[in-house]
GROMACS .gro file of C-alpha atoms in nm:
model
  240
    1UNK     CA    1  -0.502   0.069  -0.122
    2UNK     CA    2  -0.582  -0.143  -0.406
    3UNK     CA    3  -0.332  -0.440  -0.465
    4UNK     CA    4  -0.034  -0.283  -0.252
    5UNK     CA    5   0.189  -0.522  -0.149
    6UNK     CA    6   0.240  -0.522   0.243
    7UNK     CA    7   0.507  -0.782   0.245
    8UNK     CA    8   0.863  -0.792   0.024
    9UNK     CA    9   1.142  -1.041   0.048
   10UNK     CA   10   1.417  -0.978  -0.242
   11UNK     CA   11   1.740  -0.835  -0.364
   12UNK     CA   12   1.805  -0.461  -0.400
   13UNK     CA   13   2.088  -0.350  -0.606
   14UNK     CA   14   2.160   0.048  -0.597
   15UNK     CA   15   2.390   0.244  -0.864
   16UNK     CA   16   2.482   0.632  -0.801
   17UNK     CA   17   2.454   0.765  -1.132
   18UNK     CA   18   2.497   1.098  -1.316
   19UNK     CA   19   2.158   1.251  -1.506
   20UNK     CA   20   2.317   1.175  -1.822
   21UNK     CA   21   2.346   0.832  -1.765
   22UNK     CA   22   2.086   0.793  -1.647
   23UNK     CA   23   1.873   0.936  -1.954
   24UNK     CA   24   2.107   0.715  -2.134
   25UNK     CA   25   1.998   0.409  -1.958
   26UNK     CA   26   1.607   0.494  -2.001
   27UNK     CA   27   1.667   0.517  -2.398
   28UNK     CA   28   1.787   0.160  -2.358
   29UNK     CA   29   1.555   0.029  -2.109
   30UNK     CA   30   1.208   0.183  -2.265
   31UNK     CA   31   1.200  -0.154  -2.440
   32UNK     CA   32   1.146  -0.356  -2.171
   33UNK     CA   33   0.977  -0.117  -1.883
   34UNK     CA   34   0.607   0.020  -1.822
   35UNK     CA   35   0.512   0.234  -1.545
   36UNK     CA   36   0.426   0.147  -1.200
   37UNK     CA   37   0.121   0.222  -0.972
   38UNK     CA   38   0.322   0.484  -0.807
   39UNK     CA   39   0.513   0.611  -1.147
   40UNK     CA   40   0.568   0.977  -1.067
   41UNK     CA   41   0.551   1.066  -0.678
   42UNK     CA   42   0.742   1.255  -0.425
   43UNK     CA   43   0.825   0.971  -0.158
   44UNK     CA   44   0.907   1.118   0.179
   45UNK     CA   45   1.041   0.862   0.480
   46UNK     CA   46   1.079   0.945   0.833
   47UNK     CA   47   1.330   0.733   0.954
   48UNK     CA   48   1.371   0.648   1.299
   49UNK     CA   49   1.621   0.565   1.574
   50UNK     CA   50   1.794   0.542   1.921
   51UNK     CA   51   1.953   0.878   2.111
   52UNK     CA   52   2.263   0.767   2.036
   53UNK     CA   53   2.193   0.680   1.673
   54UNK     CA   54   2.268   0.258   1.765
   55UNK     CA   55   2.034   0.116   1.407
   56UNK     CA   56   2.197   0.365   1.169
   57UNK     CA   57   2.576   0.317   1.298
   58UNK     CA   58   2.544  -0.035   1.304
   59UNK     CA   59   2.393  -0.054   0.958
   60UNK     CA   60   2.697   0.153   0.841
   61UNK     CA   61   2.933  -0.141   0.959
   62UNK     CA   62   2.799  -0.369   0.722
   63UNK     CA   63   2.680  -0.645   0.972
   64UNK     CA   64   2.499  -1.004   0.806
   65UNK     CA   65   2.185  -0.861   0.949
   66UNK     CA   66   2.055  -0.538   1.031
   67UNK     CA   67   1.741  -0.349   1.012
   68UNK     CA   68   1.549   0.015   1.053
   69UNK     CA   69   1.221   0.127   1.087
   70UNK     CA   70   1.059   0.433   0.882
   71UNK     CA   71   0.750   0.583   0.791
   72UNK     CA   72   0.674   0.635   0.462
   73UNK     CA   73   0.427   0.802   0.227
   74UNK     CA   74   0.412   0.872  -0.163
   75UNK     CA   75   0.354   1.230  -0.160
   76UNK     CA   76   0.274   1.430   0.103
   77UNK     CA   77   0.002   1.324   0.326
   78UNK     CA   78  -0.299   1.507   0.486
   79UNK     CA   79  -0.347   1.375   0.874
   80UNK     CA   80  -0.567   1.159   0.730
   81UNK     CA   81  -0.376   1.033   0.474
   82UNK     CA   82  -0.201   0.698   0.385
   83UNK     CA   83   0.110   0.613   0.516
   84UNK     CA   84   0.294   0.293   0.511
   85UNK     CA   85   0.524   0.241   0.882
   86UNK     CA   86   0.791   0.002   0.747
   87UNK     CA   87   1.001  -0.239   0.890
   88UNK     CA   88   1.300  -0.304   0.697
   89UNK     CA   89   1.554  -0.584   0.738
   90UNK     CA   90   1.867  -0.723   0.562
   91UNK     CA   91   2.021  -1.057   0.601
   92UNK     CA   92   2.298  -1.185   0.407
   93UNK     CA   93   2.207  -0.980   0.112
   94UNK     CA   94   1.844  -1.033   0.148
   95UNK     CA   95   1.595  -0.741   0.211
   96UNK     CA   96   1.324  -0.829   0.381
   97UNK     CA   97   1.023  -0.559   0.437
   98UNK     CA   98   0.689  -0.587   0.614
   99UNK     CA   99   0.459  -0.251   0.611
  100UNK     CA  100   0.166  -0.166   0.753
  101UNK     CA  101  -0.108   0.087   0.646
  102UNK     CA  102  -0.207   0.364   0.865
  103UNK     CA  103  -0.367   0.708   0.860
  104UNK     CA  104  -0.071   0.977   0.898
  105UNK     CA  105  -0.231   1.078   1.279
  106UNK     CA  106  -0.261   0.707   1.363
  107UNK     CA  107   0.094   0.622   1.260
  108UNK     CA  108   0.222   0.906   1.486
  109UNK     CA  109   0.033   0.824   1.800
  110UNK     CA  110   0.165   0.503   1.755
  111UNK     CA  111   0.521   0.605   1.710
  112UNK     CA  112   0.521   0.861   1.992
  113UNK     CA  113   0.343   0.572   2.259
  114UNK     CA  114   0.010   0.767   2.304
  115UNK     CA  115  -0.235   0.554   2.136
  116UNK     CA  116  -0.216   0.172   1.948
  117UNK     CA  117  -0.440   0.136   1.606
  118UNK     CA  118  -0.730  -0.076   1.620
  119UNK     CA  119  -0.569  -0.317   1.364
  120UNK     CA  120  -0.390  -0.631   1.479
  121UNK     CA  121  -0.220  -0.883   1.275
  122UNK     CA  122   0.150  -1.022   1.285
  123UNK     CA  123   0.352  -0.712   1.128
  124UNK     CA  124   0.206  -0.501   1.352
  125UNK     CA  125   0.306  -0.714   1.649
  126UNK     CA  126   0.634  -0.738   1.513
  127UNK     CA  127   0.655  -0.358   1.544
  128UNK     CA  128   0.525  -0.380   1.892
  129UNK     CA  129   0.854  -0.611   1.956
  130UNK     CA  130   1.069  -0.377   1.745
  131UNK     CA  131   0.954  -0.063   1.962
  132UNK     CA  132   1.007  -0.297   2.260
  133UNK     CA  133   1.341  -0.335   2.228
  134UNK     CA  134   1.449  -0.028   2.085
  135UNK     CA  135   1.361   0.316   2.245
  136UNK     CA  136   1.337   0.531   1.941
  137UNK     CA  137   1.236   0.836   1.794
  138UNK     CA  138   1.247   1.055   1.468
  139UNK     CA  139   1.601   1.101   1.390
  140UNK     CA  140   1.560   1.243   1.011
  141UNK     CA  141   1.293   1.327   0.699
  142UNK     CA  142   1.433   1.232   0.344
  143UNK     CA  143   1.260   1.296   0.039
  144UNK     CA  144   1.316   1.236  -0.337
  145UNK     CA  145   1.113   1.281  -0.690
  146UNK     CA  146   1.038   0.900  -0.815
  147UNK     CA  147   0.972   0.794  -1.092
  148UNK     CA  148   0.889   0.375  -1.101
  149UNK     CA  149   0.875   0.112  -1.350
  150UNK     CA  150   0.802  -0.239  -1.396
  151UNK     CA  151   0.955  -0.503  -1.590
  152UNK     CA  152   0.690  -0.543  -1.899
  153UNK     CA  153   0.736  -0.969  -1.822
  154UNK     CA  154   0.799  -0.955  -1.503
  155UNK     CA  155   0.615  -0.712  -1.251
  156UNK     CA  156   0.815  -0.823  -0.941
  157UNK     CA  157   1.113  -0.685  -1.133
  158UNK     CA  158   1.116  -0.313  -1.032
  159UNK     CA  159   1.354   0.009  -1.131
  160UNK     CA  160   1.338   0.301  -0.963
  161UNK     CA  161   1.535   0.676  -1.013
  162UNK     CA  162   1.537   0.919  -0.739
  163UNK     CA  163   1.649   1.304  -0.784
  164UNK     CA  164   1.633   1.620  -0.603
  165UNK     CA  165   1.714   1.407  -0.253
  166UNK     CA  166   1.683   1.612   0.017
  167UNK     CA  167   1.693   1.605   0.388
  168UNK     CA  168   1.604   1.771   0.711
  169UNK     CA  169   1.676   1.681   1.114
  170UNK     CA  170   1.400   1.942   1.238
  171UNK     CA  171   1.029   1.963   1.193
  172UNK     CA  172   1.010   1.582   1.163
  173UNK     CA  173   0.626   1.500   1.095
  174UNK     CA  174   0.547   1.350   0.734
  175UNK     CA  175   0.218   1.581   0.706
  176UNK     CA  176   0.491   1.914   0.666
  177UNK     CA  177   0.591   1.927   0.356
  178UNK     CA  178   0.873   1.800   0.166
  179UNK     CA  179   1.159   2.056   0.190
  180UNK     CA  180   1.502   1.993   0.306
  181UNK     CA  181   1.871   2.036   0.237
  182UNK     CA  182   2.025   1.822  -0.059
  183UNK     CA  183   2.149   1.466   0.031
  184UNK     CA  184   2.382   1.440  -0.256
  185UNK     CA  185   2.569   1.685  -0.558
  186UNK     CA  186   2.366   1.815  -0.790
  187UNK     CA  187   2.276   1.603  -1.105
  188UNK     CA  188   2.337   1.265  -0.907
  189UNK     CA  189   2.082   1.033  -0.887
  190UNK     CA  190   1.966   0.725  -0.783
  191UNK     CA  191   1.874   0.417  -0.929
  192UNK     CA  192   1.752   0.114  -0.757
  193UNK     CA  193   1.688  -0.227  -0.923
  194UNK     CA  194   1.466  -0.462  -0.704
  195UNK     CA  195   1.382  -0.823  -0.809
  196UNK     CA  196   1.301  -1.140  -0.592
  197UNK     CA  197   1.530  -1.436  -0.733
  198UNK     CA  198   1.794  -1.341  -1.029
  199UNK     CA  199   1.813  -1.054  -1.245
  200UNK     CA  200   1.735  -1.106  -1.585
  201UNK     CA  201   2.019  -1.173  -1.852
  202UNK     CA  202   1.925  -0.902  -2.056
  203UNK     CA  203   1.923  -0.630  -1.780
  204UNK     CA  204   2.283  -0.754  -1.684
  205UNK     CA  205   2.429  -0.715  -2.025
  206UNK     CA  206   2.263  -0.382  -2.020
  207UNK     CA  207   2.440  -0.253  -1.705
  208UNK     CA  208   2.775  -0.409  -1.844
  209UNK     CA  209   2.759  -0.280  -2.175
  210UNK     CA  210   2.665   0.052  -2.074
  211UNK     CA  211   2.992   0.017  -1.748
  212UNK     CA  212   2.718   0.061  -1.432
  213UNK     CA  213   2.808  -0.082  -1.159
  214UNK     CA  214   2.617  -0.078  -0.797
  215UNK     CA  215   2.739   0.090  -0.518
  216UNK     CA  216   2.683   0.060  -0.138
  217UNK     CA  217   2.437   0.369  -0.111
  218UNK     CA  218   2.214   0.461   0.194
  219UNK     CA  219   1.953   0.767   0.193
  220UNK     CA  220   2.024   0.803   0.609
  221UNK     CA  221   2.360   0.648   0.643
  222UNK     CA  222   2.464   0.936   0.393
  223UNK     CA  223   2.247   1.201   0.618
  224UNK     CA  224   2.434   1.069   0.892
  225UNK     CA  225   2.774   1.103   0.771
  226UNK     CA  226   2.720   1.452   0.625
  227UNK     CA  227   2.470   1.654   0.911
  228UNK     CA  228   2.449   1.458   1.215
  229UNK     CA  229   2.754   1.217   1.323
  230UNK     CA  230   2.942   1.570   1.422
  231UNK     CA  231   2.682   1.700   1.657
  232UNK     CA  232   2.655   1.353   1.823
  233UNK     CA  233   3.004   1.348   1.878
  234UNK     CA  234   2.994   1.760   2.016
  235UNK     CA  235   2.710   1.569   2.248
  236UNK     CA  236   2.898   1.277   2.349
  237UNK     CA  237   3.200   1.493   2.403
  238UNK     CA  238   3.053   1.808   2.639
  239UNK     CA  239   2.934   1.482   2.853
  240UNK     CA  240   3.298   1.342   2.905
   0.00000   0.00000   0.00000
């Protein structure tokens, strides 16, 4: 696991941009940017929720605070592999994220209530609360093609482009595969700019002197709008 961070607390900016821009924008920021640990992988997320879908549809009404839980690996894993389960939380603008490290098996008989890892420590019993309090269960796999960088003078500054985003509701164990039906049109991607305190001065004149401009952009919420909100309203319906 080498020097993985398990703990994040900082801003995320996102910006929904077309592959020409965004070639555009990696002529300009070669300069400044080196590859990080995880430069090239496919990162696939299982993200989890409530039967009626409570963490994703309050997310979507852009509450002060709100958070999710996933599990996450950077490529797909073996049941032995590395996966990181994720708890993710946003106050006031802040993102917040605490992870912990499990083998792909482990993380699932955690998730499903048969079996709790060995480890202890105080994410993990913040997950215990988390699963407490809110009866979920897979709700969706996303996947994209990464590619990550690091700010050459700063390595907590971090950019990130995701393409080919893709999604499935079925079949929703990390260990099978990364198919699924695309998120967004063809050619879009996304970029991500993550950095503790205050993005840098040259990175801002960048972004205005190029005209990119974030967006509000969520992986699931979008899943959610486009493939599942109908068929939880067909269920909610046929039970009136």
């Amino acid at each position: 696991m080498g020097n993985t961070k398990l703990t994040f607390e900082r801003y995320e900016k996102k910006y929904l941009l077309s592959r020409e821009k965004v070639e555009a924008l990696r002529r300009e920021l070669d300069a400044y940017l080196v590859p990080d640990e995880y430069f090239q992988s496919t990162v696939c997320s299982i993200y989890y929720d409530t039967d009626d879908f409570r963490l994703i549809r309050h997310s979507l009404d852009a509450p002060v605070y709100k958070e999710k839980l996933r599990l996450r690996s950077y490529n797909v894993p073996k049941e032995d592999g590395l996966v990181f389960l994720e708890l993710k939380k946003k106050y006031k603008g802040v993102v917040y994220k605490r992870r912990v490290p499990l083998r792909a098996a482990e993380a699932e008989d955690y998730l499903s209530g048969r079996s709790h890892p060995e480890k202890d420590g105080q994410v993990l019993r913040e997950m215990d609360w988390f699963l407490k309090m809110n009866p979920v269960k897979p709700r969706a796999f996303i996947a994209c093609d990464r590619s990550a960088y690091v700010a050459k003078d700063d390595r907590e500054l971090r950019i990130t482009f995701d393409e080919n985003m893709r999604w499935r509701e079925s079949d929703l164990t990390i260990t099978h595969g990364s198919e699924g039906k695309p998120l967004v049109e063809p050619g879009q991607v996304l970029m991500e700019i993550k950095f503790p305190e205050a993005a840098p001065l040259w990175l801002a004149e960048l972004l205005s002197r190029m005209t990119v401009f974030p967006t509000s952009f969520s992986k699931y919420g979008t899943g959610y709008k486009n493939y599942l909100i109908q068929d939880y309203l067909n269920g909610v319906n046929c039970c009136v």
